[in-house]
Each structure stands twice: as structure tokens, then as C-alpha cells.
Short mmCIF file of C-alpha atoms and ligand atoms in Angstrom, two decimals:
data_model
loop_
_atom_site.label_atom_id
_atom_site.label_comp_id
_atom_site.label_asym_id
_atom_site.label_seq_id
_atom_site.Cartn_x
_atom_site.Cartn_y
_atom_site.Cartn_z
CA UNK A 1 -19.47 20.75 6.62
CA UNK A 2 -19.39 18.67 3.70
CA UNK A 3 -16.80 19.22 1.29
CA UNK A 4 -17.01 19.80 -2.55
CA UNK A 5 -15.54 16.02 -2.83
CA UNK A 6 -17.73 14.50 -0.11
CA UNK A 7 -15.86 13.44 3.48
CA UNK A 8 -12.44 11.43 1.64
CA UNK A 9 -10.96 10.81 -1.66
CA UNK A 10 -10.49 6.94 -2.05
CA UNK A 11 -10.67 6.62 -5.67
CA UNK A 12 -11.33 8.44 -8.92
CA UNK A 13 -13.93 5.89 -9.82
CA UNK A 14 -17.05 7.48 -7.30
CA UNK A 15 -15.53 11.05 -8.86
CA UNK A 16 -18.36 12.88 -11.21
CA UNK A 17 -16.29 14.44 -13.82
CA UNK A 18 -17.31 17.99 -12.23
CA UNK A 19 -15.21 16.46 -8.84
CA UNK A 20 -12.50 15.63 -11.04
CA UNK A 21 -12.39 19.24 -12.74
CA UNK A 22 -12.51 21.03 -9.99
CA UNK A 23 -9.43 19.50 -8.18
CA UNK A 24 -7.65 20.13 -11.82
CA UNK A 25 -8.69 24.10 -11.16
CA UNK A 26 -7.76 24.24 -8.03
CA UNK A 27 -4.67 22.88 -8.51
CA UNK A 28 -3.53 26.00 -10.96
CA UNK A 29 -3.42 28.42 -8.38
CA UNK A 30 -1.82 26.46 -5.85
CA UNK A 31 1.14 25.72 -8.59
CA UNK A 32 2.51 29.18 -8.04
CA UNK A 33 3.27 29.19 -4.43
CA UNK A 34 5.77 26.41 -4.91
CA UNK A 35 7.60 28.78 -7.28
CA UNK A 36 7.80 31.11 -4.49
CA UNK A 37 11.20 31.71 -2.09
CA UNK A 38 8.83 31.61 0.68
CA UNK A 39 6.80 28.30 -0.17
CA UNK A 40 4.56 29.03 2.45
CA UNK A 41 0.58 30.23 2.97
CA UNK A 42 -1.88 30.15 5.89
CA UNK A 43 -4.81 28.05 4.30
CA UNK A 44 -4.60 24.66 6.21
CA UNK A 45 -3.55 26.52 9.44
CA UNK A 46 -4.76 24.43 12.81
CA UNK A 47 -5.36 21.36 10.43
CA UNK A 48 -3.81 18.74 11.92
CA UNK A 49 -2.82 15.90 9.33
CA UNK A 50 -1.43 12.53 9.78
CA UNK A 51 0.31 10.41 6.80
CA UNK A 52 -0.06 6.91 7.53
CA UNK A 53 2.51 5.30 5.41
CA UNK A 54 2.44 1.35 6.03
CA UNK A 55 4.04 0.57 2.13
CA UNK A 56 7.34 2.39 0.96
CA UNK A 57 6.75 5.40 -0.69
CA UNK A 58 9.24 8.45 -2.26
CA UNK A 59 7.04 10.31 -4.12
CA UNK A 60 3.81 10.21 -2.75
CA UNK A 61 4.66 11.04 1.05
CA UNK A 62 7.04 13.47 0.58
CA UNK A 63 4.80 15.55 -1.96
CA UNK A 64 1.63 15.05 0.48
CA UNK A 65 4.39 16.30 3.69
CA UNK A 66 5.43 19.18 1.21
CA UNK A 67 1.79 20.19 0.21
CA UNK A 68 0.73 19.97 3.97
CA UNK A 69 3.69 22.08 5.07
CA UNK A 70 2.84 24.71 2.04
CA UNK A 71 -0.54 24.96 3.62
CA UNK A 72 0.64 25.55 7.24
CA UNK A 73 -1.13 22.34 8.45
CA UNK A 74 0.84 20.00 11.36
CA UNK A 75 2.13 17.10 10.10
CA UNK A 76 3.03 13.94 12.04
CA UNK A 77 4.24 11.02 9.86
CA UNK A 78 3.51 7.45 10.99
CA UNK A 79 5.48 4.77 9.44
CA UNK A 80 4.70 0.89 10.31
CA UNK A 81 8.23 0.03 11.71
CA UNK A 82 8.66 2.04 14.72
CA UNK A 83 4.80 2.05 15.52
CA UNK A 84 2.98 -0.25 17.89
CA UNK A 85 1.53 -1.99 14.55
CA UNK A 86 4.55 -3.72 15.21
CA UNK A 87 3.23 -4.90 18.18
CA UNK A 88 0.17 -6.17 16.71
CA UNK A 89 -2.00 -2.80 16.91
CA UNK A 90 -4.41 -3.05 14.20
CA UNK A 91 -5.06 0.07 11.19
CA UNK A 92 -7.95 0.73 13.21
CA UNK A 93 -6.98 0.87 16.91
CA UNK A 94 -4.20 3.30 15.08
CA UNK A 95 -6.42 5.44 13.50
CA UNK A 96 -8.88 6.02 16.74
CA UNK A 97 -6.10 7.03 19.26
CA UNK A 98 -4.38 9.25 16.46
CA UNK A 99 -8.07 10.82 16.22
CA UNK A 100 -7.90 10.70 20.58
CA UNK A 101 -5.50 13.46 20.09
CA UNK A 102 -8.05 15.25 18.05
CA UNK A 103 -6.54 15.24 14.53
CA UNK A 104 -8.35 16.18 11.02
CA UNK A 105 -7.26 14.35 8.27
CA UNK A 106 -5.41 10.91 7.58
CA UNK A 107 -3.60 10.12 4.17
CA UNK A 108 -3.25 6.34 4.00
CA UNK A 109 -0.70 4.45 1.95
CA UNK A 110 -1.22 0.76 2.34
CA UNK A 111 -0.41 -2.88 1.10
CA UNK A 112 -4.00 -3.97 0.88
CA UNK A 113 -6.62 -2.89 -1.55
CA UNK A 114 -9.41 -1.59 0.47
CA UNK A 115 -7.26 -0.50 3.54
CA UNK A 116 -7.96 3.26 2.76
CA UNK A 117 -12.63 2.46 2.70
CA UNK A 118 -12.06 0.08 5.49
CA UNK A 119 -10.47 3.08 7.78
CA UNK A 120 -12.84 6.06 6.03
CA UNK A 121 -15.82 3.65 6.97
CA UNK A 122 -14.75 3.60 10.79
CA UNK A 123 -13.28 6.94 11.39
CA UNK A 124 -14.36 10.55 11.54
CA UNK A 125 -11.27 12.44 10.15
CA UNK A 126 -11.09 13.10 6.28
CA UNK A 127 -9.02 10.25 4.61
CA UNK A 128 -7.37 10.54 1.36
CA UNK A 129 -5.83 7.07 -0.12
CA UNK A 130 -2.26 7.31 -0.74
CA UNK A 131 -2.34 4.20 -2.58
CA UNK A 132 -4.03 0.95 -1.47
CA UNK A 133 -2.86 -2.44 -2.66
CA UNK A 134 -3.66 -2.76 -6.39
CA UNK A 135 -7.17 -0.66 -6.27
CA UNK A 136 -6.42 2.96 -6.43
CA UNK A 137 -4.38 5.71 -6.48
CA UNK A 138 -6.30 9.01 -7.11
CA UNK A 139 -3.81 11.55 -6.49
CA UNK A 140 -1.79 10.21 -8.66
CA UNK A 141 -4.20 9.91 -11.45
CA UNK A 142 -5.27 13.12 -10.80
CA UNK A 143 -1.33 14.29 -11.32
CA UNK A 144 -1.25 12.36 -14.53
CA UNK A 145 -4.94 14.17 -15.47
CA UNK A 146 -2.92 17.39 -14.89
CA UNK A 147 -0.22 17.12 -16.47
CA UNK A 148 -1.47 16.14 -19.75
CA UNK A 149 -4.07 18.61 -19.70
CA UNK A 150 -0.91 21.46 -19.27
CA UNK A 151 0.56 19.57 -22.44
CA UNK A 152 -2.36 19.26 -24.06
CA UNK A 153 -4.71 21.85 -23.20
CA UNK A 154 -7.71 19.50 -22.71
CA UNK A 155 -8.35 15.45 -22.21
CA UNK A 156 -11.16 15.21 -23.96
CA UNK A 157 -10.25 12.83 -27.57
CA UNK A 158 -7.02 12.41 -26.18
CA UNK A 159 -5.06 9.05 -26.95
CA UNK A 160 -3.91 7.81 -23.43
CA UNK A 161 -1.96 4.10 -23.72
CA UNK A 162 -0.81 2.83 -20.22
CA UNK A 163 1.74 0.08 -20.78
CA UNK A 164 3.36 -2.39 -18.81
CA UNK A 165 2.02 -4.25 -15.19
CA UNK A 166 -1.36 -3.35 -15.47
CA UNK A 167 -2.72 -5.96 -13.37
CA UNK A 168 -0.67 -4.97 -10.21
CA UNK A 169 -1.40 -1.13 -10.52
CA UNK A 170 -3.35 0.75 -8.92
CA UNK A 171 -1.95 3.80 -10.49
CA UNK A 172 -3.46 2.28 -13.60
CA UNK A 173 -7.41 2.06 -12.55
CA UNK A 174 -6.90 5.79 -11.23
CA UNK A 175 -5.74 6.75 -14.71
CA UNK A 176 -8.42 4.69 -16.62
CA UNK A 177 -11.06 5.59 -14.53
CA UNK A 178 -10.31 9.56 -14.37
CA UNK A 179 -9.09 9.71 -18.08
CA UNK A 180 -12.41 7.93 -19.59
CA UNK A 181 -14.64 10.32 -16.74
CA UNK A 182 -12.83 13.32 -18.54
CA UNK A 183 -13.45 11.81 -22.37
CA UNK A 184 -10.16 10.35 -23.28
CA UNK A 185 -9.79 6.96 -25.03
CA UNK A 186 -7.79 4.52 -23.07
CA UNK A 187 -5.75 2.30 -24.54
CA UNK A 188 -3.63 -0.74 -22.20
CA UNK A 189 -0.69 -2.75 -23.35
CA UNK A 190 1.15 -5.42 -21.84
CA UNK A 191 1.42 -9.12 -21.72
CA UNK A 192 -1.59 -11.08 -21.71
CA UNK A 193 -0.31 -12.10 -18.36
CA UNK A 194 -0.23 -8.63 -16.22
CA UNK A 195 -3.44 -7.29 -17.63
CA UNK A 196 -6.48 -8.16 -15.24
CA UNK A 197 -8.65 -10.94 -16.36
CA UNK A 198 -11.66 -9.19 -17.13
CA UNK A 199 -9.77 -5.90 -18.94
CA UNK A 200 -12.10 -5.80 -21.60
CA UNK A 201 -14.81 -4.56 -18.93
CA UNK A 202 -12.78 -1.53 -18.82
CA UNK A 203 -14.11 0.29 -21.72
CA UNK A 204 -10.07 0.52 -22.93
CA UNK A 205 -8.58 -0.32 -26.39
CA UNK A 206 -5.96 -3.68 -25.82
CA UNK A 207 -2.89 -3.97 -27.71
CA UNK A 208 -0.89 -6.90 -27.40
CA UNK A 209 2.00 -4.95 -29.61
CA UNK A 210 3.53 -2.09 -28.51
CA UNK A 211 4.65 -0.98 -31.52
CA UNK A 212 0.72 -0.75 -32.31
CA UNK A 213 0.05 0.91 -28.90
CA UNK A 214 2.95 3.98 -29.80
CA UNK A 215 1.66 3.82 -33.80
CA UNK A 216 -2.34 4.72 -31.78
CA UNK A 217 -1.66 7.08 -28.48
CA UNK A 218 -0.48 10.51 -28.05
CA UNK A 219 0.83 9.86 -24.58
CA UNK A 220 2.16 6.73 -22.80
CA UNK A 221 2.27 6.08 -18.98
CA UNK A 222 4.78 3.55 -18.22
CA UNK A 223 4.54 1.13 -15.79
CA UNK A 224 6.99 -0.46 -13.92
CA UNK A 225 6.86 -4.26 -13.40
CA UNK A 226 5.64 -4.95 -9.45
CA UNK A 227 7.91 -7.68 -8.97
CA UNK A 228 7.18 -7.33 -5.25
CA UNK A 229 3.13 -8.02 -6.22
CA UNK A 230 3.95 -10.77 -8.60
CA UNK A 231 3.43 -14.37 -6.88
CA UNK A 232 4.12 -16.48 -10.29
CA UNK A 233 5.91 -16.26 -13.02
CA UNK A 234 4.21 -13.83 -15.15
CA UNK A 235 7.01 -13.13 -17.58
CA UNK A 236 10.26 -14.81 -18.79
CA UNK A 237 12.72 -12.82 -17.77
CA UNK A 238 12.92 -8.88 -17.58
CA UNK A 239 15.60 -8.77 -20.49
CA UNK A 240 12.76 -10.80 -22.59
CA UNK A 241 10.01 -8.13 -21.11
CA UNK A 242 12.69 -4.95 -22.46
CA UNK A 243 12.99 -6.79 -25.72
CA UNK A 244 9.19 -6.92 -26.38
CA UNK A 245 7.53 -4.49 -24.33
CA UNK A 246 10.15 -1.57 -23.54
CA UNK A 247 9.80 1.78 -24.15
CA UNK A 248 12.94 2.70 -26.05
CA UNK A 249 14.06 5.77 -28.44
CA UNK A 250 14.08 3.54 -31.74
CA UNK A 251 10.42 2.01 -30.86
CA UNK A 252 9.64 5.66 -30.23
CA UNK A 253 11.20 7.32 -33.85
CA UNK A 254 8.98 4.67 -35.80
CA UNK A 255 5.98 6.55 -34.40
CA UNK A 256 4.12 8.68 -36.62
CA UNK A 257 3.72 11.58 -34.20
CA UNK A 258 5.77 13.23 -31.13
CA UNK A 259 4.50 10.88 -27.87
CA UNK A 260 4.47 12.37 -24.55
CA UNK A 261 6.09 9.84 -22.21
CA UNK A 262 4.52 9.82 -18.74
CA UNK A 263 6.09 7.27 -15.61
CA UNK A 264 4.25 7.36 -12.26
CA UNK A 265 7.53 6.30 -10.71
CA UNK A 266 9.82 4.54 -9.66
CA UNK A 267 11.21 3.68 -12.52
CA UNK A 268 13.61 0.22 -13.59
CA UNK A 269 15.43 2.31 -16.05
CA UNK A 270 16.44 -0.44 -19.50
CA UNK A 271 13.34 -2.70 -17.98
CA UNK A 272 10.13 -1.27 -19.04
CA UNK A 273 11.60 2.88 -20.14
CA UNK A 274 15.42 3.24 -21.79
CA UNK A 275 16.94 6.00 -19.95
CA UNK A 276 16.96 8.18 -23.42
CA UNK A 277 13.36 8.07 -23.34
CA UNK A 278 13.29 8.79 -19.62
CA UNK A 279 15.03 11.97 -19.99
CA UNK A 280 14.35 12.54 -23.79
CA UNK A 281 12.46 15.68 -24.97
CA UNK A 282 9.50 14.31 -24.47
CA UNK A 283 9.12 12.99 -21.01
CA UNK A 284 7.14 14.96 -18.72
CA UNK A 285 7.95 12.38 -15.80
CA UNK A 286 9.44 15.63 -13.21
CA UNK A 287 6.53 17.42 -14.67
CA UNK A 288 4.20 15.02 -12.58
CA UNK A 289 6.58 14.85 -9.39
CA UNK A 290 6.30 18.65 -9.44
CA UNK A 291 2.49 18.89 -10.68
CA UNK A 292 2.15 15.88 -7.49
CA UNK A 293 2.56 18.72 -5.21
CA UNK A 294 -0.03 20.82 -6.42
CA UNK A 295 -2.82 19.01 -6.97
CA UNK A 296 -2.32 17.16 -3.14
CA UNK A 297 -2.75 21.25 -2.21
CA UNK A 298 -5.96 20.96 -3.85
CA UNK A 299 -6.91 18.04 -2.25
CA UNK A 300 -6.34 19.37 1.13
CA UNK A 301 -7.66 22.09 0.58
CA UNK A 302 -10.77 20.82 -0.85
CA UNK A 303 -11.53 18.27 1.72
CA UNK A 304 -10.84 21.06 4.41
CA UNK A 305 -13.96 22.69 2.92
CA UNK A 306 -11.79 25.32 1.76
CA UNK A 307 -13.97 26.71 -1.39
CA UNK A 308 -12.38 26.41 -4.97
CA UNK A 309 -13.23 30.29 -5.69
CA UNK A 310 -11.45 31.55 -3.21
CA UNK A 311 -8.09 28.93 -4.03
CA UNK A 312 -6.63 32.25 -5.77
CA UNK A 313 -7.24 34.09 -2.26
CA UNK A 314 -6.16 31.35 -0.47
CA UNK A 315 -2.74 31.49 -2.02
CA UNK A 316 -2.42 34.85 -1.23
CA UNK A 317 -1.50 35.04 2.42
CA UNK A 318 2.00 34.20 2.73
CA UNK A 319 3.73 33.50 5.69
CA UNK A 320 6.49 36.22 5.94
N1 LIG B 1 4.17 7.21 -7.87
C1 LIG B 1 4.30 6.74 -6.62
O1 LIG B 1 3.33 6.37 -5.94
O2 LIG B 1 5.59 6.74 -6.16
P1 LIG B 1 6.00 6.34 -4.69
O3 LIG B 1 5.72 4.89 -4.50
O4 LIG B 1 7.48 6.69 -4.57
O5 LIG B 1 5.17 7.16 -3.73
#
């Protein structure tokens, strides 16, 4: 059976808007069960899911572990040290003797952009992409989607800036793509030197100021740099990088509005976010950690061919 978001989720840019909605809806209902003292319902039982985590990861693969367990799927994690890819085995020849054991789904993080295709293209289990190289990241957008629609009630006309790395982040064409399929204006700020070449395909506003960038959006999604990415020197230090590009409280006060401060994570706290911005009154930042849960529920629970009107029933078996 084909699912309401087709056999995997690799990006948010082959997403119709509808797609994109509909894992925003389902995500409400699912919200509620992590409120619960028993965080537990029977929707994914028998799934069997596998997180394939070959890139370090906090966030991402404990939320997608959490939202599996709150679904009553079986989880195995997979890391790359400690596996025979180690040895030499390739993604692939890992994949098919995972699936030899007769699994369902595989969420993929990986270093290389395309990993997450490359393995949907050759297996038969659902994939989702936990983040591939510097392509995608939908769940995350789709977290970032979610929580400024709670803030904001809808995206559409919103002012969305994403500052900092762009050109290493993939967490950054997830939220471009996915806030301009849901009508937001996009802005991007950063130096000339970490935005991608050919940015002004993107359909986004550029600001080379930030102070310009804060005076224009409603929200900000700070990046962090990706030193680990970077193979040149693409700024002059990170204390020159704070001084002209940081996110800090006095930047912030000059602006003529509130601005909601979103940060994918991890965060280099006095690099590209001062920590009184971080956990100022207008960071949602644990808002997305804890919306992260939900909407990888929905996810799940889409690509399982569970059926978004019955998401409300689906949260209401608990495990007792
Ligand atoms: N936002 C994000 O992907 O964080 P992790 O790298 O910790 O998963």
C-alpha cells in the first residue's frame, strides 16, 4: 500500500504543499501522548524500524528512537563503529541483510548528500533521511514548519531569515524549500562565503547585514558554523564571525518587532547565538526538540500507511 507521502521521505523539495500539511496535522494529535505518564500507544506495533546512524547525531536519533518507542515499533540502532561497515561492508550490503531479517523501515543519517535516494532506490523498506550530507533534512524542516506555525498560527506571509552556514546545511534547503511550499518569504544571511554559489536560484531575499536581516524577519533560524564541512578558510576567525554575524540581545533590541529565535541544534553558544538570546523569551529552540518528537510520530505513522483521520484514534490506545 502506498502511503499518503509515497514509499520514503528524502526531502521536502518532491513534498506538494498538501504532503507537507498533512504531516503538520498529524503531528497535533500525536503531541499529546508525550504529555502522558504512560508515553506509550499501539499504532506502529510489529513495525520493525532500523536507525542507521553513520554521522553523530543528539537530537535527531534519539527523538526518531523516542517516537518509534511511543508507537510500539522495535527499534534496533546501527551505528558505523561497531558495524561490519568497519570492515568495509558497503550502505547497501547493510541495508539488504538488515531487510534479510525482514524489517520495515530504515531512517538514515549520513555524511554524504544523496546517501538516503541512493539506499531508497535499492531497497524495499520505507526510508526516511535523517540528514544526508549537505542536501536535506526534512524532519527537521518539518519541526521548524511546526513550530512556527504553533507561534504563529499560519506560515503563509511569514518573514523566515535563516542565518549563518548556509552553504553546509542541509537543515537550511529543508527549511527553504518547505517554508516557500507553505507561502513564507525566505530570507538567508551570512557571509558571501557560506552561502551556495547559485543562492539567488532559491527564490530567497539575501542580506549581507544582519542587522538588515533582524530589521526584515519575524523569525530567525540560526545556524551553526560546520567547521567539520568547511575545507578552506571561509571566515577569519569565529570571534570576527560573532562580531559581524552573531545573534546577540543588543542586535536583537534594535529590532523593530519581537523575533522568534529558532536553532536546529547544536549550538556554539557566543559563536553564531549569545546564550541570552538562546534562552531569552523568545527562543523557541526546546520548543523544536520537543515538537521533533511529534512530527517523526507523524512520519512513521504516515509512511506505515497509517491514515491521518484516524491519527486522533490512533493515539488513543495506550499501552497500560
Ligand atoms: N538538529 C540536528 O540534526 O541535531 P543532531 O545533529 O543532534 O541530530
Amino acid at each position: 500500500m502506498t502511503s499518503a507521502l509515497g514509499k520514503d521521505l528524502l526531502g521536502l523539495e518532491p513534498l506538494t504543499s498538501e504532503q507537507i500539511q498533512l504531516v503538520l496535522d498529524t503531528a497535533e494529535p500525536f503531541k499529546e501522548i508525550s504529555e502522558r505518564a504512560i508515553k506509550k500507544v499501539p499504532a506502529l506495533r510489529g513495525q520493525t524500524i532500523v536507525n542507521l546512524f553513520f554521522e553523530a547525531s543528539t537530537r535527531t536519533r534519539i527523538s526518531f528512537e523516542f517516537a518509534e518507542k511511543r508507537l510500539s515499533a522495535d527499534t534496533v540502532n546501527v551505528a558505523s563503529s561497531g558495524s561490519s561497515v568497519q570492515k568495509g561492508e558497503t550502505l547497501v550490503d547493510t541495508a539488504r541483510n538488515l531487510e534479510a531479517m525482514r524489517i520495515d523501515m530504515v531512517v538514515i543519517r549520513h555524511g554524504a548528500s544523496g546517501a538516503a535516494r541512493f539506499l531508497a532506490d535499492r531497497i524495499e523498506s520505507n526510508v526516511i533521511n535523517a540528514g544526508d550530507g549537505t542536501h536535506e533534512h526534512p524532519t527537521q524542516g518539518l519541526l521548524d514548519l511546526l513550530t512556527l506555525r504553533d507561534h504563529f498560527g499560519t506560515l503563509a506571509g511569514r518573514r523566515v531569515c535563516i542565518v549563518g552556514d548556509v552553504l553546509h546545511s542541509r537543515v537550511a534547503r529543508s527549511n527553504i524549500w518547505g517554508l516557500k511550499k507553505m507561502g513564507a518569504e525566505v530570507g538567508v544571511c551570512g557571509p558571501r562565503s557560506l552561502l551556495p554559489w547559485a543562492i539567488g536560484e532559491f527564490g530567497v531575499t539575501v542580506f549581507s547585514r544582519v542587522e538588515e536581516a533582524i530589521e526584515w524577519a519575524e523569525a530567525l533560524n540560526i545556524l551553526r558554523l560546520q567547521l567539520e564541512r568547511m575545507t578552506a578558510g571561509y571566515i577569519p576567525s569565529l570571534r570576527e564571525y560573532n562580531r559581524v554575524f552573531g545573534i546577540t540581545r543588543e542586535r536583537l533590541a534594535r529590532a523593530p518587532r519581537d523575533v522568534l529565535i529558532l536553532h536546529p541544534g547544536p549550538m556554539n553558544r557566543g559563536v553564531e547565538i549569545d546564550s541570552d538570546v538562546a534562552d531569552g523569551p523568545h527562543s523557541v529552540i526546546l520548543n523544536q526538540v520537543t515538537n521533533g518528537v511529534a512530527i517523526r510520530m507523524a512520519v512513521l505513522y504516515l509512511l506505515a500507511g497509517g491514515r491521518p483521520e484516524l491519527a486522533e484514534a490512533a493515539k488513543g490506545g495506550s499501552e497500560r
